[in-house]
Amino acid sequence: MDKESAGAAGSSVLPERRELREKVIEAIATTMDLYGVNHSFGQLYGIMYFEDRPMTLEEMKDYMNMSKSNMSYAVRSLTESQMIYKLDEKKDRRDQYVAETDFFRTFRNFFGAKLQREVDVMLASIREVTPDLSAIVLARQTTPEEREQALRDLHKLQHAEQYYRWLQDFVDRLQGGEIFGTETGAEDNSEAPGGRKPETE
């Protein structure tokens, strides 16, 4: 067998690049589904991740075979999570979107927002009820049993507040890019992919 025929035989058994992409896109969608993101939204992000170019809603709709309303909801959800960005430039008067392709940034944007929301909700609740629990402990009319339970609740909430103060510090370092070190480039959060300034909805 000559070199030309051998090369042709060898190339015939290689999978198509599109098939390889589809496997990774499905993996991206599956992992995003683990964190509460709709599976089809994850597929859309995976498609945009590999396309690595601005896309309009119509182009996305053709790829995904989704209704325009569902596609708009998917884009809004991904935009709010900063997984994709809306660009200032339009194409034929249509909005264009581009995916964030730096996984360090997507981690920071996605989890940073969710963790910050958790911290805000929990600390607000803890700090709201703590004074009343303390008042119950100090009140003369409180029964010994009720005072003991209130003290237990206070101790649990003090522990919880310590955790959420630690979590706030983690979120601050995450958003600042400190936990990634200096080699990833994730510490610069001022620009969207390609040096474009992200536009908020």
PDB file of C-alpha atoms in Angstrom:
ATOM      1  CA  MET A   1       0.000   0.000   0.000  1.00  0.00           C
ATOM      2  CA  ASP A   2       1.488   3.397  -1.022  1.00  0.00           C
ATOM      3  CA  LYS A   3       1.551   6.449   1.275  1.00  0.00           C
ATOM      4  CA  GLU A   4      -1.381   8.162  -0.463  1.00  0.00           C
ATOM      5  CA  SER A   5      -3.739   5.200  -0.122  1.00  0.00           C
ATOM      6  CA  ALA A   6      -2.553   4.550   3.424  1.00  0.00           C
ATOM      7  CA  GLY A   7      -3.318   8.156   4.384  1.00  0.00           C
ATOM      8  CA  ALA A   8      -6.785   7.944   2.837  1.00  0.00           C
ATOM      9  CA  ALA A   9      -7.526   4.737   4.708  1.00  0.00           C
ATOM     10  CA  GLY A  10      -6.354   6.244   7.959  1.00  0.00           C
ATOM     11  CA  SER A  11      -8.428   9.413   7.582  1.00  0.00           C
ATOM     12  CA  SER A  12     -11.607   7.483   6.827  1.00  0.00           C
ATOM     13  CA  VAL A  13     -11.800   6.145  10.382  1.00  0.00           C
ATOM     14  CA  LEU A  14     -11.437   9.555  12.060  1.00  0.00           C
ATOM     15  CA  PRO A  15     -14.627  11.023  13.540  1.00  0.00           C
ATOM     16  CA  GLU A  16     -15.905  14.273  12.098  1.00  0.00           C
ATOM     17  CA  ARG A  17     -15.001  17.436  13.948  1.00  0.00           C
ATOM     18  CA  ARG A  18     -18.689  18.338  14.239  1.00  0.00           C
ATOM     19  CA  GLU A  19     -19.366  15.069  16.064  1.00  0.00           C
ATOM     20  CA  LEU A  20     -16.554  15.800  18.505  1.00  0.00           C
ATOM     21  CA  ARG A  21     -17.935  19.275  19.109  1.00  0.00           C
ATOM     22  CA  GLU A  22     -21.405  17.879  19.744  1.00  0.00           C
ATOM     23  CA  LYS A  23     -20.059  15.565  22.430  1.00  0.00           C
ATOM     24  CA  VAL A  24     -18.461  18.460  24.294  1.00  0.00           C
ATOM     25  CA  ILE A  25     -21.537  20.659  23.801  1.00  0.00           C
ATOM     26  CA  GLU A  26     -23.675  17.942  25.371  1.00  0.00           C
ATOM     27  CA  ALA A  27     -21.196  17.665  28.249  1.00  0.00           C
ATOM     28  CA  ILE A  28     -21.374  21.445  28.794  1.00  0.00           C
ATOM     29  CA  ALA A  29     -25.186  21.302  28.810  1.00  0.00           C
ATOM     30  CA  THR A  30     -25.168  18.394  31.269  1.00  0.00           C
ATOM     31  CA  THR A  31     -22.812  20.132  33.698  1.00  0.00           C
ATOM     32  CA  MET A  32     -24.781  23.386  33.531  1.00  0.00           C
ATOM     33  CA  ASP A  33     -27.947  21.399  34.208  1.00  0.00           C
ATOM     34  CA  LEU A  34     -26.332  20.227  37.460  1.00  0.00           C
ATOM     35  CA  TYR A  35     -26.275  23.853  38.609  1.00  0.00           C
ATOM     36  CA  GLY A  36     -29.874  24.625  37.722  1.00  0.00           C
ATOM     37  CA  VAL A  37     -29.429  25.909  34.169  1.00  0.00           C
ATOM     38  CA  ASN A  38     -31.927  24.590  31.632  1.00  0.00           C
ATOM     39  CA  HIS A  39     -30.306  21.841  29.534  1.00  0.00           C
ATOM     40  CA  SER A  40     -31.190  23.519  26.237  1.00  0.00           C
ATOM     41  CA  PHE A  41     -29.729  26.800  27.501  1.00  0.00           C
ATOM     42  CA  GLY A  42     -26.507  24.927  28.180  1.00  0.00           C
ATOM     43  CA  GLN A  43     -26.569  23.551  24.652  1.00  0.00           C
ATOM     44  CA  LEU A  44     -26.988  27.056  23.285  1.00  0.00           C
ATOM     45  CA  TYR A  45     -24.011  28.269  25.309  1.00  0.00           C
ATOM     46  CA  GLY A  46     -21.969  25.306  24.054  1.00  0.00           C
ATOM     47  CA  ILE A  47     -22.822  26.121  20.446  1.00  0.00           C
ATOM     48  CA  MET A  48     -21.878  29.771  20.891  1.00  0.00           C
ATOM     49  CA  TYR A  49     -18.718  28.747  22.738  1.00  0.00           C
ATOM     50  CA  PHE A  50     -17.457  26.812  19.700  1.00  0.00           C
ATOM     51  CA  GLU A  51     -18.764  29.260  17.112  1.00  0.00           C
ATOM     52  CA  ASP A  52     -16.705  31.962  18.869  1.00  0.00           C
ATOM     53  CA  ARG A  53     -18.348  34.718  16.836  1.00  0.00           C
ATOM     54  CA  PRO A  54     -21.271  37.100  17.282  1.00  0.00           C
ATOM     55  CA  MET A  55     -24.665  35.503  16.610  1.00  0.00           C
ATOM     56  CA  THR A  56     -28.154  36.948  16.237  1.00  0.00           C
ATOM     57  CA  LEU A  57     -31.311  35.460  17.746  1.00  0.00           C
ATOM     58  CA  GLU A  58     -32.327  34.219  14.304  1.00  0.00           C
ATOM     59  CA  GLU A  59     -29.032  32.380  13.862  1.00  0.00           C
ATOM     60  CA  MET A  60     -29.369  30.807  17.311  1.00  0.00           C
ATOM     61  CA  LYS A  61     -32.951  29.801  16.557  1.00  0.00           C
ATOM     62  CA  ASP A  62     -31.830  28.014  13.398  1.00  0.00           C
ATOM     63  CA  TYR A  63     -29.175  26.105  15.334  1.00  0.00           C
ATOM     64  CA  MET A  64     -31.449  25.153  18.229  1.00  0.00           C
ATOM     65  CA  ASN A  65     -34.806  24.765  16.462  1.00  0.00           C
ATOM     66  CA  MET A  66     -36.475  26.680  19.307  1.00  0.00           C
ATOM     67  CA  SER A  67     -39.356  29.131  19.234  1.00  0.00           C
ATOM     68  CA  LYS A  68     -38.462  32.812  19.255  1.00  0.00           C
ATOM     69  CA  SER A  69     -39.971  33.304  22.723  1.00  0.00           C
ATOM     70  CA  ASN A  70     -38.016  30.388  24.225  1.00  0.00           C
ATOM     71  CA  MET A  71     -34.860  31.587  22.493  1.00  0.00           C
ATOM     72  CA  SER A  72     -35.321  35.095  23.897  1.00  0.00           C
ATOM     73  CA  TYR A  73     -35.744  33.639  27.383  1.00  0.00           C
ATOM     74  CA  ALA A  74     -32.614  31.499  26.972  1.00  0.00           C
ATOM     75  CA  VAL A  75     -30.572  34.485  25.801  1.00  0.00           C
ATOM     76  CA  ARG A  76     -31.847  36.653  28.653  1.00  0.00           C
ATOM     77  CA  SER A  77     -30.963  33.957  31.187  1.00  0.00           C
ATOM     78  CA  LEU A  78     -27.450  33.463  29.799  1.00  0.00           C
ATOM     79  CA  THR A  79     -26.917  37.212  29.566  1.00  0.00           C
ATOM     80  CA  GLU A  80     -27.933  37.747  33.187  1.00  0.00           C
ATOM     81  CA  SER A  81     -25.429  35.039  34.189  1.00  0.00           C
ATOM     82  CA  GLN A  82     -22.781  36.755  32.025  1.00  0.00           C
ATOM     83  CA  MET A  83     -22.261  33.546  30.086  1.00  0.00           C
ATOM     84  CA  ILE A  84     -22.946  35.557  26.931  1.00  0.00           C
ATOM     85  CA  TYR A  85     -22.842  39.296  26.180  1.00  0.00           C
ATOM     86  CA  LYS A  86     -24.889  41.579  23.963  1.00  0.00           C
ATOM     87  CA  LEU A  87     -22.692  43.677  21.713  1.00  0.00           C
ATOM     88  CA  ASP A  88     -23.097  47.325  20.811  1.00  0.00           C
ATOM     89  CA  GLU A  89     -22.755  46.528  17.117  1.00  0.00           C
ATOM     90  CA  LYS A  90     -25.836  45.252  15.303  1.00  0.00           C
ATOM     91  CA  LYS A  91     -26.093  43.024  12.218  1.00  0.00           C
ATOM     92  CA  ASP A  92     -28.829  44.045   9.796  1.00  0.00           C
ATOM     93  CA  ARG A  93     -30.401  45.989  12.703  1.00  0.00           C
ATOM     94  CA  ARG A  94     -30.483  42.853  14.824  1.00  0.00           C
ATOM     95  CA  ASP A  95     -28.833  42.436  18.215  1.00  0.00           C
ATOM     96  CA  GLN A  96     -25.720  40.307  18.297  1.00  0.00           C
ATOM     97  CA  TYR A  97     -24.466  38.154  21.169  1.00  0.00           C
ATOM     98  CA  VAL A  98     -21.136  36.479  21.845  1.00  0.00           C
ATOM     99  CA  ALA A  99     -20.205  33.781  24.351  1.00  0.00           C
ATOM    100  CA  GLU A 100     -17.694  34.202  27.153  1.00  0.00           C
ATOM    101  CA  THR A 101     -15.090  31.573  26.244  1.00  0.00           C
ATOM    102  CA  ASP A 102     -12.831  31.955  29.285  1.00  0.00           C
ATOM    103  CA  PHE A 103     -13.990  29.267  31.741  1.00  0.00           C
ATOM    104  CA  PHE A 104     -12.308  31.082  34.639  1.00  0.00           C
ATOM    105  CA  ARG A 105     -14.491  34.108  33.911  1.00  0.00           C
ATOM    106  CA  THR A 106     -17.654  32.024  33.481  1.00  0.00           C
ATOM    107  CA  PHE A 107     -16.974  30.379  36.858  1.00  0.00           C
ATOM    108  CA  ARG A 108     -16.457  33.748  38.515  1.00  0.00           C
ATOM    109  CA  ASN A 109     -19.480  35.367  36.882  1.00  0.00           C
ATOM    110  CA  PHE A 110     -21.911  32.478  37.392  1.00  0.00           C
ATOM    111  CA  PHE A 111     -21.008  31.361  40.892  1.00  0.00           C
ATOM    112  CA  GLY A 112     -20.015  34.800  42.134  1.00  0.00           C
ATOM    113  CA  ALA A 113     -23.506  36.146  41.472  1.00  0.00           C
ATOM    114  CA  LYS A 114     -25.275  33.151  43.010  1.00  0.00           C
ATOM    115  CA  LEU A 115     -23.066  33.066  46.114  1.00  0.00           C
ATOM    116  CA  GLN A 116     -23.426  36.812  46.621  1.00  0.00           C
ATOM    117  CA  ARG A 117     -27.193  36.435  46.499  1.00  0.00           C
ATOM    118  CA  GLU A 118     -27.025  33.645  49.094  1.00  0.00           C
ATOM    119  CA  VAL A 119     -24.830  35.761  51.386  1.00  0.00           C
ATOM    120  CA  ASP A 120     -27.135  38.772  51.098  1.00  0.00           C
ATOM    121  CA  VAL A 121     -30.305  36.791  51.831  1.00  0.00           C
ATOM    122  CA  MET A 122     -28.905  34.779  54.724  1.00  0.00           C
ATOM    123  CA  LEU A 123     -27.045  37.589  56.500  1.00  0.00           C
ATOM    124  CA  ALA A 124     -30.090  39.845  56.241  1.00  0.00           C
ATOM    125  CA  SER A 125     -32.269  37.144  57.826  1.00  0.00           C
ATOM    126  CA  ILE A 126     -29.771  36.286  60.564  1.00  0.00           C
ATOM    127  CA  ARG A 127     -29.252  39.921  61.496  1.00  0.00           C
ATOM    128  CA  GLU A 128     -32.991  40.543  61.507  1.00  0.00           C
ATOM    129  CA  VAL A 129     -33.888  37.764  63.971  1.00  0.00           C
ATOM    130  CA  THR A 130     -30.815  37.890  66.248  1.00  0.00           C
ATOM    131  CA  PRO A 131     -31.948  40.936  68.309  1.00  0.00           C
ATOM    132  CA  ASP A 132     -35.361  39.370  68.963  1.00  0.00           C
ATOM    133  CA  LEU A 133     -33.805  36.056  70.000  1.00  0.00           C
ATOM    134  CA  SER A 134     -31.504  37.939  72.368  1.00  0.00           C
ATOM    135  CA  ALA A 135     -34.514  39.751  73.819  1.00  0.00           C
ATOM    136  CA  ILE A 136     -36.246  36.421  74.436  1.00  0.00           C
ATOM    137  CA  VAL A 137     -33.182  35.160  76.306  1.00  0.00           C
ATOM    138  CA  LEU A 138     -33.044  38.259  78.512  1.00  0.00           C
ATOM    139  CA  ALA A 139     -36.776  38.650  79.177  1.00  0.00           C
ATOM    140  CA  ARG A 140     -37.898  37.788  82.719  1.00  0.00           C
ATOM    141  CA  GLN A 141     -41.067  36.127  81.561  1.00  0.00           C
ATOM    142  CA  THR A 142     -39.217  33.648  79.344  1.00  0.00           C
ATOM    143  CA  THR A 143     -39.442  30.107  80.700  1.00  0.00           C
ATOM    144  CA  PRO A 144     -36.197  28.214  81.327  1.00  0.00           C
ATOM    145  CA  GLU A 145     -36.985  25.773  78.522  1.00  0.00           C
ATOM    146  CA  GLU A 146     -37.707  28.553  76.035  1.00  0.00           C
ATOM    147  CA  ARG A 147     -34.574  30.465  77.113  1.00  0.00           C
ATOM    148  CA  GLU A 148     -32.422  27.367  76.625  1.00  0.00           C
ATOM    149  CA  GLN A 149     -33.833  26.802  73.124  1.00  0.00           C
ATOM    150  CA  ALA A 150     -33.377  30.458  72.218  1.00  0.00           C
ATOM    151  CA  LEU A 151     -29.737  30.276  73.332  1.00  0.00           C
ATOM    152  CA  ARG A 152     -29.231  27.196  71.164  1.00  0.00           C
ATOM    153  CA  ASP A 153     -30.726  29.039  68.194  1.00  0.00           C
ATOM    154  CA  LEU A 154     -28.460  32.018  68.874  1.00  0.00           C
ATOM    155  CA  HIS A 155     -25.368  29.839  68.952  1.00  0.00           C
ATOM    156  CA  LYS A 156     -26.362  28.233  65.651  1.00  0.00           C
ATOM    157  CA  LEU A 157     -26.927  31.615  64.042  1.00  0.00           C
ATOM    158  CA  GLN A 158     -23.608  32.932  65.356  1.00  0.00           C
ATOM    159  CA  HIS A 159     -21.899  29.984  63.681  1.00  0.00           C
ATOM    160  CA  ALA A 160     -23.888  30.616  60.497  1.00  0.00           C
ATOM    161  CA  GLU A 161     -22.917  34.285  60.499  1.00  0.00           C
ATOM    162  CA  GLN A 162     -19.246  33.349  60.806  1.00  0.00           C
ATOM    163  CA  TYR A 163     -19.642  31.087  57.784  1.00  0.00           C
ATOM    164  CA  TYR A 164     -21.358  33.766  55.700  1.00  0.00           C
ATOM    165  CA  ARG A 165     -18.735  36.362  56.612  1.00  0.00           C
ATOM    166  CA  TRP A 166     -16.143  33.852  55.389  1.00  0.00           C
ATOM    167  CA  LEU A 167     -18.212  33.231  52.255  1.00  0.00           C
ATOM    168  CA  GLN A 168     -18.415  36.993  51.605  1.00  0.00           C
ATOM    169  CA  ASP A 169     -14.631  37.167  51.778  1.00  0.00           C
ATOM    170  CA  PHE A 170     -14.441  34.238  49.322  1.00  0.00           C
ATOM    171  CA  VAL A 171     -16.853  35.955  46.928  1.00  0.00           C
ATOM    172  CA  ASP A 172     -14.825  39.175  47.117  1.00  0.00           C
ATOM    173  CA  ARG A 173     -11.647  37.280  46.263  1.00  0.00           C
ATOM    174  CA  LEU A 174     -13.444  35.332  43.532  1.00  0.00           C
ATOM    175  CA  GLN A 175     -14.796  38.492  41.918  1.00  0.00           C
ATOM    176  CA  GLY A 176     -11.363  40.094  42.166  1.00  0.00           C
ATOM    177  CA  GLY A 177      -9.724  37.116  40.452  1.00  0.00           C
ATOM    178  CA  GLU A 178      -7.387  36.528  43.385  1.00  0.00           C
ATOM    179  CA  ILE A 179      -8.096  32.811  43.748  1.00  0.00           C
ATOM    180  CA  PHE A 180      -7.075  32.135  40.143  1.00  0.00           C
ATOM    181  CA  GLY A 181      -3.536  33.435  40.442  1.00  0.00           C
ATOM    182  CA  THR A 182      -1.905  35.622  37.791  1.00  0.00           C
ATOM    183  CA  GLU A 183      -1.622  33.219  34.852  1.00  0.00           C
ATOM    184  CA  THR A 184      -5.283  32.804  33.888  1.00  0.00           C
ATOM    185  CA  GLY A 185      -6.109  36.385  32.988  1.00  0.00           C
ATOM    186  CA  ALA A 186      -9.359  36.032  34.940  1.00  0.00           C
ATOM    187  CA  GLU A 187      -8.436  38.873  37.246  1.00  0.00           C
ATOM    188  CA  ASP A 188      -9.448  41.438  34.601  1.00  0.00           C
ATOM    189  CA  ASN A 189     -13.237  41.640  34.634  1.00  0.00           C
ATOM    190  CA  SER A 190     -13.621  44.938  32.833  1.00  0.00           C
ATOM    191  CA  GLU A 191     -14.212  43.614  29.334  1.00  0.00           C
ATOM    192  CA  ALA A 192     -16.277  41.042  27.509  1.00  0.00           C
ATOM    193  CA  PRO A 193     -14.754  38.569  25.000  1.00  0.00           C
ATOM    194  CA  GLY A 194     -12.658  40.112  22.286  1.00  0.00           C
ATOM    195  CA  GLY A 195     -12.039  43.238  24.329  1.00  0.00           C
ATOM    196  CA  ARG A 196     -15.645  44.374  23.928  1.00  0.00           C
ATOM    197  CA  LYS A 197     -17.363  46.159  26.769  1.00  0.00           C
ATOM    198  CA  PRO A 198     -20.361  44.078  27.855  1.00  0.00           C
ATOM    199  CA  GLU A 199     -23.712  45.723  27.453  1.00  0.00           C
ATOM    200  CA  THR A 200     -26.331  45.097  30.106  1.00  0.00           C
ATOM    201  CA  GLU A 201     -29.892  44.329  29.199  1.00  0.00           C
TER     202      GLU A 201
END
